[in-house]
Amino acid sequence: RAKLPQHNTIDDAVSLLKKSRNIIVLTGAGISTSLGIPDFRSKETGLYSQLQHLGLGDPQEVFDISLFREDPSIFYSVAKDILPSSKRFSPTHAFIRLLQDKNKLLTNFTQNIDNLEGHAGIMPEKLIQCHGSFATATCIECKYKVKCEEIYKEMKAGRVARCDRCVRSIRQVKPGFKRKRSFNGSSGSRKRRQSYEDSTDDEDDDIAVAGVMKPDITFFGEDLPATFHDRLMDHDRDLVDLVLVIGTSLKVAPVSEVVGVLPHHVPQLYISREPCSHANFDIDLLGDCDAVVSELCRRAGWDLQHEMILED
Ligand code: OAD
């Protein structure tokens, strides 16, 4: 895609923002780093720079679905570091919300799995979580789905979370199972033990063969949610009048391909710390994204309300 000649400066960016009515905002990990959540590929601070101890050929393998099926403990040793632990959101999230409030937001395509868009008040119908999220988890064997909070305890401890339903059905078919259970009185109804820590060795064996729970984030080798493609190709492509790409290295396909499939006459802006070497944006606004969006709002005369210090 060739650059559009008429758009160059920050003031051009401001006038595009002011006149546009259907903006696609494509975001990545850079919009959450001001909250202390690491991105993936920043050299010193990105998650992938912290994983040498795992001895992987490529740190991205931590999100590789084949490796997860082979040895889920590798992912679970890292999952605790990327769990969404905050309800705070950054000024950049607030900026996207402001675009929504001004009826300018067509869609926020986010690659982030931290669910902070929801905390900022981005409406579900305006949000496509391209790489899924930590909201739910699914058993890779029986497809049983739970809210991720149900496996938080295991995740926070760095342990592989197993499927409760698989554990139950293993115990139902296992001979001798009843003798090992505790019963509450004479009614015959049995009481489930509350936590895996109380379990006997036999129960540990049951758990060890039960299906593994996988948070519903999109691993390398998995399809993106169908809504990603449907929304982009069947809805947004015909409506979009401005594209804002914020805080992503645009290195992961197919999200990286979004900018190429949109009509070429639609202006595209890039807000990030470093320029993107493999895509042509009309205007690069390089720097800290919170500072850049604040300046855009200041010049537009928009009131970007944001309280950085919100309680969790
Ligand atoms: P990256 O870590 O690849 O890129 C984040 C970009 O944001 C980098 O170019 C940083 O320079 C920039 N950045 C960081 N903090 C910033 C700030 N405060 N202001 C402006 N720019 C900042 O993260 P993503 O592009 O989101 O997939 O990565 C895409 C996907 O790769 C992720 O969704 C993840 C990963 O593998 C899965 O987990 C499946």
Coordinates of C-alpha atoms and ligand atoms in Angstrom, one line a residue:
R1 CA 0.0 0.0 0.0
A2 CA 1.4 3.4 -1.0
K3 CA 1.3 6.3 1.4
L4 CA -1.4 8.9 0.8
P5 CA 0.4 12.2 0.0
Q6 CA -2.0 14.6 1.7
H7 CA -1.6 13.3 5.2
N8 CA 1.7 14.0 7.0
T9 CA 1.6 15.9 10.2
I10 CA 0.1 15.5 13.7
D11 CA -2.4 18.3 12.8
D12 CA -3.4 16.2 9.7
A13 CA -4.0 13.3 12.2
V14 CA -6.1 15.6 14.4
S15 CA -8.3 16.7 11.5
L16 CA -8.7 13.1 10.3
L17 CA -9.8 12.1 13.8
K18 CA -12.3 15.0 13.9
K19 CA -13.9 14.3 10.6
S20 CA -13.9 10.4 10.7
R21 CA -17.0 8.5 11.7
N22 CA -16.0 4.9 11.4
I23 CA -12.6 4.4 12.9
I24 CA -10.9 1.0 13.2
V25 CA -8.5 0.9 16.1
L26 CA -6.1 -2.0 16.0
T27 CA -4.3 -2.4 19.3
G28 CA -1.5 -4.5 20.8
A29 CA 0.3 -5.0 24.0
G30 CA 1.9 -1.5 23.9
I31 CA -1.4 0.1 25.1
S32 CA -1.2 -1.8 28.5
T33 CA 2.6 -1.4 29.3
S34 CA 2.0 1.8 31.2
L35 CA 0.0 -0.3 33.7
G36 CA 3.1 -2.6 34.3
I37 CA 1.8 -5.4 32.0
P38 CA 4.8 -6.4 29.8
D39 CA 4.5 -6.5 26.0
F40 CA 6.0 -9.4 24.1
R41 CA 8.8 -8.2 21.9
S42 CA 10.4 -5.1 23.5
K43 CA 14.1 -6.1 23.8
E44 CA 14.7 -5.5 27.5
T45 CA 11.2 -5.7 29.0
G46 CA 9.1 -7.9 26.7
L47 CA 7.8 -11.2 28.0
Y48 CA 9.8 -13.1 25.3
S49 CA 13.1 -11.6 26.7
Q50 CA 12.4 -13.2 30.1
L51 CA 11.9 -16.8 29.0
Q52 CA 15.5 -18.0 28.4
H53 CA 15.2 -20.3 31.4
L54 CA 12.6 -22.4 29.5
G55 CA 15.2 -23.4 27.0
L56 CA 12.9 -23.0 24.0
G57 CA 14.3 -22.5 20.5
D58 CA 11.9 -19.6 20.1
P59 CA 10.1 -18.0 23.1
Q60 CA 6.9 -17.7 21.1
E61 CA 6.6 -21.5 21.5
V62 CA 5.2 -20.9 24.9
F63 CA 2.0 -20.1 23.0
D64 CA 2.3 -22.9 20.5
I65 CA -0.6 -25.3 20.5
S66 CA 1.4 -28.4 19.7
L67 CA 3.8 -27.8 22.5
F68 CA 0.9 -27.1 24.8
R69 CA -0.6 -30.5 24.0
E70 CA 2.8 -32.1 24.5
D71 CA 3.7 -30.3 27.7
P72 CA 1.2 -27.9 29.2
S73 CA 3.4 -27.2 32.2
I74 CA 5.6 -24.9 30.1
F75 CA 2.6 -22.5 29.4
Y76 CA 1.4 -22.8 33.0
S77 CA 4.8 -21.8 34.3
V78 CA 4.4 -18.5 32.5
A79 CA 0.6 -18.0 32.6
K80 CA 0.8 -16.5 36.1
D81 CA 2.9 -13.6 34.8
I82 CA 0.4 -12.7 32.1
L83 CA -2.9 -13.1 34.0
P84 CA -5.0 -10.0 34.0
S85 CA -4.6 -8.8 37.6
S86 CA -5.8 -5.3 37.2
K87 CA -9.1 -3.5 36.5
R88 CA -7.2 -0.3 35.7
F89 CA -6.9 0.8 32.1
S90 CA -4.5 3.1 30.4
P91 CA -5.2 6.6 28.9
T92 CA -5.0 4.9 25.5
H93 CA -7.9 2.6 26.5
A94 CA -9.7 5.8 27.7
F95 CA -9.0 7.3 24.3
I96 CA -10.6 4.4 22.5
R97 CA -13.6 4.8 24.8
L98 CA -13.7 8.5 24.0
L99 CA -13.9 7.6 20.3
Q100 CA -16.8 5.3 21.1
D101 CA -18.6 8.0 23.1
K102 CA -18.2 10.3 20.1
N103 CA -19.8 7.7 17.9
K104 CA -16.6 7.4 15.9
L105 CA -15.5 3.9 16.8
L106 CA -16.3 1.3 14.2
T107 CA -14.4 -1.5 15.8
N108 CA -11.5 -2.0 18.3
F109 CA -9.6 -5.1 17.0
T110 CA -7.4 -6.0 20.0
Q111 CA -4.7 -8.6 20.1
N112 CA -4.6 -8.2 23.9
I113 CA -5.9 -10.9 26.2
D114 CA -6.0 -8.8 29.3
N115 CA -9.7 -7.8 29.0
L116 CA -8.9 -4.2 29.9
E117 CA -11.1 -2.9 27.1
G118 CA -14.1 -4.0 29.0
H119 CA -13.0 -2.2 32.1
A120 CA -12.6 1.0 30.0
G121 CA -16.2 0.6 28.8
I122 CA -15.6 -0.5 25.2
M123 CA -18.9 -2.2 24.3
P124 CA -18.7 -5.9 23.4
E125 CA -20.3 -5.2 20.0
K126 CA -17.5 -2.8 19.2
L127 CA -14.7 -5.2 20.4
I128 CA -13.1 -8.1 18.6
Q129 CA -10.6 -9.9 20.8
C130 CA -8.5 -11.3 17.9
H131 CA -6.4 -13.6 20.2
G132 CA -9.3 -14.6 22.5
S133 CA -9.0 -13.8 26.2
F134 CA -8.5 -15.1 29.7
A135 CA -12.2 -14.8 30.4
T136 CA -12.9 -18.5 29.9
A137 CA -11.0 -21.8 29.6
T138 CA -11.9 -25.0 27.8
C139 CA -10.8 -28.6 28.4
I140 CA -8.7 -29.8 25.4
E141 CA -10.2 -33.3 25.8
C142 CA -13.9 -32.9 26.5
K143 CA -14.4 -29.2 25.6
Y144 CA -15.9 -28.4 29.0
K145 CA -15.9 -24.6 29.4
V146 CA -15.4 -22.7 32.6
K147 CA -14.9 -19.1 33.7
C148 CA -11.1 -18.6 34.0
E149 CA -11.6 -17.6 37.6
E150 CA -12.3 -21.2 38.3
I151 CA -8.8 -22.2 37.4
Y152 CA -7.1 -19.0 38.7
K153 CA -5.9 -20.8 41.8
E154 CA -4.0 -23.4 39.7
M155 CA -2.8 -20.8 37.3
K156 CA -1.5 -18.5 40.0
A157 CA 0.4 -21.4 41.6
G158 CA 1.9 -22.2 38.2
R159 CA 0.2 -25.6 38.1
V160 CA -1.4 -27.3 35.1
A161 CA -5.2 -26.8 35.5
R162 CA -7.2 -30.0 34.9
C163 CA -10.8 -30.5 33.9
D164 CA -13.2 -31.0 36.7
R165 CA -15.7 -32.8 34.6
C166 CA -13.0 -35.2 33.3
V167 CA -11.9 -35.9 36.9
R168 CA -15.6 -36.5 37.8
S169 CA -16.2 -39.0 35.0
I170 CA -12.9 -40.8 35.7
R171 CA -14.0 -41.3 39.3
Q172 CA -17.4 -42.5 38.3
V173 CA -16.1 -45.4 36.2
K174 CA -13.2 -46.2 38.4
P175 CA -13.7 -49.4 40.5
G176 CA -13.1 -49.0 44.2
F177 CA -13.7 -45.3 43.9
K178 CA -16.5 -45.1 46.5
R179 CA -14.4 -46.6 49.2
K180 CA -12.0 -43.7 48.9
R181 CA -14.6 -41.0 49.2
S182 CA -15.8 -39.3 52.3
F183 CA -19.6 -39.3 52.9
N184 CA -21.7 -36.8 54.8
G185 CA -23.8 -38.9 57.0
S186 CA -26.1 -41.8 56.3
S187 CA -28.1 -40.3 53.4
G188 CA -25.5 -41.7 51.0
S189 CA -24.9 -38.4 49.3
R190 CA -21.2 -37.7 49.0
K191 CA -19.4 -34.6 49.7
R192 CA -16.9 -33.4 47.2
R193 CA -13.6 -32.4 48.5
Q194 CA -13.0 -28.7 48.0
S195 CA -9.5 -28.6 46.8
Y196 CA -6.9 -30.7 45.1
E197 CA -4.5 -30.2 48.0
D198 CA -6.6 -32.4 50.2
S199 CA -6.5 -35.2 47.7
T200 CA -5.0 -38.6 48.3
D201 CA -2.4 -40.1 46.0
D202 CA -5.1 -42.0 44.1
E203 CA -7.0 -38.8 43.6
D204 CA -3.9 -37.1 42.3
D205 CA -3.6 -39.9 39.7
D206 CA -7.2 -39.2 38.6
I207 CA -6.4 -35.6 38.2
A208 CA -3.1 -36.3 36.3
V209 CA -4.9 -38.1 33.6
A210 CA -7.8 -35.7 33.3
G211 CA -8.0 -33.3 30.4
V212 CA -6.0 -30.1 30.5
M213 CA -7.8 -26.8 30.7
K214 CA -6.6 -24.3 28.2
P215 CA -7.5 -20.6 28.6
D216 CA -9.4 -19.4 25.5
I217 CA -6.6 -17.4 24.2
T218 CA -5.5 -18.1 20.6
F219 CA -2.3 -20.0 20.5
F220 CA 0.0 -20.2 17.5
G221 CA -1.4 -22.9 15.3
E222 CA -5.0 -22.2 16.2
D223 CA -7.7 -20.4 14.3
L224 CA -8.7 -16.9 15.3
P225 CA -12.3 -16.5 16.4
A226 CA -14.6 -16.4 13.4
T227 CA -15.8 -13.0 14.4
F228 CA -12.4 -11.5 13.5
H229 CA -12.7 -12.4 9.8
D230 CA -16.5 -11.9 9.6
R231 CA -16.4 -8.4 11.1
L232 CA -13.4 -7.3 9.1
M233 CA -14.4 -8.5 5.7
D234 CA -18.2 -8.5 5.8
H235 CA -18.8 -5.4 7.8
D236 CA -15.9 -3.0 8.5
R237 CA -14.2 -3.1 5.2
D238 CA -17.0 -1.2 3.5
L239 CA -17.5 1.3 6.2
V240 CA -14.1 2.2 7.6
D241 CA -12.9 5.8 7.1
L242 CA -9.8 5.8 9.3
V243 CA -7.4 3.2 10.7
L244 CA -5.4 3.7 13.9
V245 CA -2.9 1.1 14.8
I246 CA -1.6 1.5 18.3
G247 CA 1.1 -0.3 20.4
T248 CA 1.7 -3.3 18.3
S249 CA 4.7 -4.5 16.4
L250 CA 2.3 -6.0 13.8
K251 CA 4.4 -9.1 13.6
V252 CA 1.7 -11.7 14.0
A253 CA -0.5 -12.8 11.2
P254 CA -3.3 -12.7 10.3
V255 CA -3.8 -9.5 12.4
S256 CA -0.8 -8.0 10.7
E257 CA -2.6 -8.4 7.4
V258 CA -5.6 -6.2 8.4
V259 CA -3.9 -3.0 7.2
G260 CA -3.4 -4.6 3.8
V261 CA -6.9 -5.7 3.2
L262 CA -8.6 -2.4 4.0
P263 CA -9.3 -0.1 1.1
H264 CA -6.1 1.7 0.2
H265 CA -7.7 5.2 0.1
V266 CA -8.5 5.0 3.8
P267 CA -5.8 6.8 5.8
Q268 CA -3.8 4.7 8.3
L269 CA -2.0 6.1 11.3
Y270 CA 0.6 4.3 13.5
I271 CA 1.1 5.2 17.1
S272 CA 3.9 3.2 18.8
R273 CA 7.4 3.6 20.2
E274 CA 9.2 2.5 17.1
P275 CA 8.4 2.7 13.4
C276 CA 7.0 -0.4 11.7
S277 CA 9.4 -1.5 9.1
H278 CA 7.1 -3.7 7.1
A279 CA 4.0 -1.6 6.6
N280 CA 3.5 1.9 5.1
F281 CA 1.5 4.2 7.3
D282 CA 0.4 7.7 6.2
I283 CA 1.4 9.2 9.5
D284 CA 3.7 7.7 12.1
L285 CA 3.2 9.3 15.6
L286 CA 6.1 7.7 17.4
G287 CA 6.4 7.8 21.2
D288 CA 4.6 6.7 24.3
C289 CA 1.0 6.0 23.1
D290 CA -0.6 7.5 26.2
A291 CA 1.3 10.8 25.6
V292 CA 0.5 10.7 21.9
V293 CA -3.2 10.2 22.3
S294 CA -3.3 12.9 25.1
E295 CA -1.7 15.3 22.7
L296 CA -4.1 14.4 19.9
C297 CA -7.0 15.1 22.2
R298 CA -5.5 18.3 23.4
R299 CA -5.2 19.6 19.8
A300 CA -8.7 18.3 19.0
G301 CA -10.1 20.1 22.0
W302 CA -11.4 16.8 23.4
D303 CA -11.5 16.1 27.1
L304 CA -9.6 12.8 27.7
Q305 CA -10.8 11.9 31.1
H306 CA -8.6 9.3 32.8
E307 CA -7.7 8.5 36.3
M308 CA -4.5 6.5 36.3
I309 CA -4.7 5.5 39.9
L310 CA -7.9 3.5 40.1
E311 CA -8.2 0.9 42.7
D312 CA -8.1 -2.7 41.6
Ligands
OAD1 P1 4.6 -6.7 20.7 O1 5.3 -6.9 22.0 O2 5.1 -7.5 19.6 O3 4.6 -5.2 20.3 C1 4.3 -4.2 21.1 C2 4.7 -2.9 20.5 O4 4.3 -1.8 21.3 C3 6.2 -2.8 20.4 O5 6.5 -2.4 19.1 C4 6.6 -1.7 21.4 O6 7.7 -0.9 21.0 C5 5.3 -0.9 21.5 N1 5.1 -0.3 22.8 C6 5.3 -0.9 24.1 N2 4.9 0.0 25.0 C7 4.5 1.1 24.4 C8 4.0 2.4 24.9 N3 3.8 2.6 26.2 N4 3.6 3.3 23.9 C9 3.8 3.0 22.6 N5 4.3 1.9 22.1 C10 4.6 0.9 23.0 O7 3.1 -7.0 21.1 P2 1.9 -7.3 20.0 O8 2.1 -6.6 18.8 O9 0.6 -7.0 20.8 O10 -0.1 -13.4 20.9 O11 2.0 -8.9 19.8 C11 1.1 -9.5 19.0 C12 0.9 -10.9 19.5 O12 2.1 -11.6 19.7 C13 0.2 -11.0 20.9 O13 -1.1 -10.9 20.9 C14 0.7 -12.3 21.4 C15 2.1 -12.4 20.9 O14 2.6 -13.6 20.6 C16 -0.5 -14.4 21.7 O15 -0.3 -14.4 22.9 C17 -1.2 -15.5 21.0

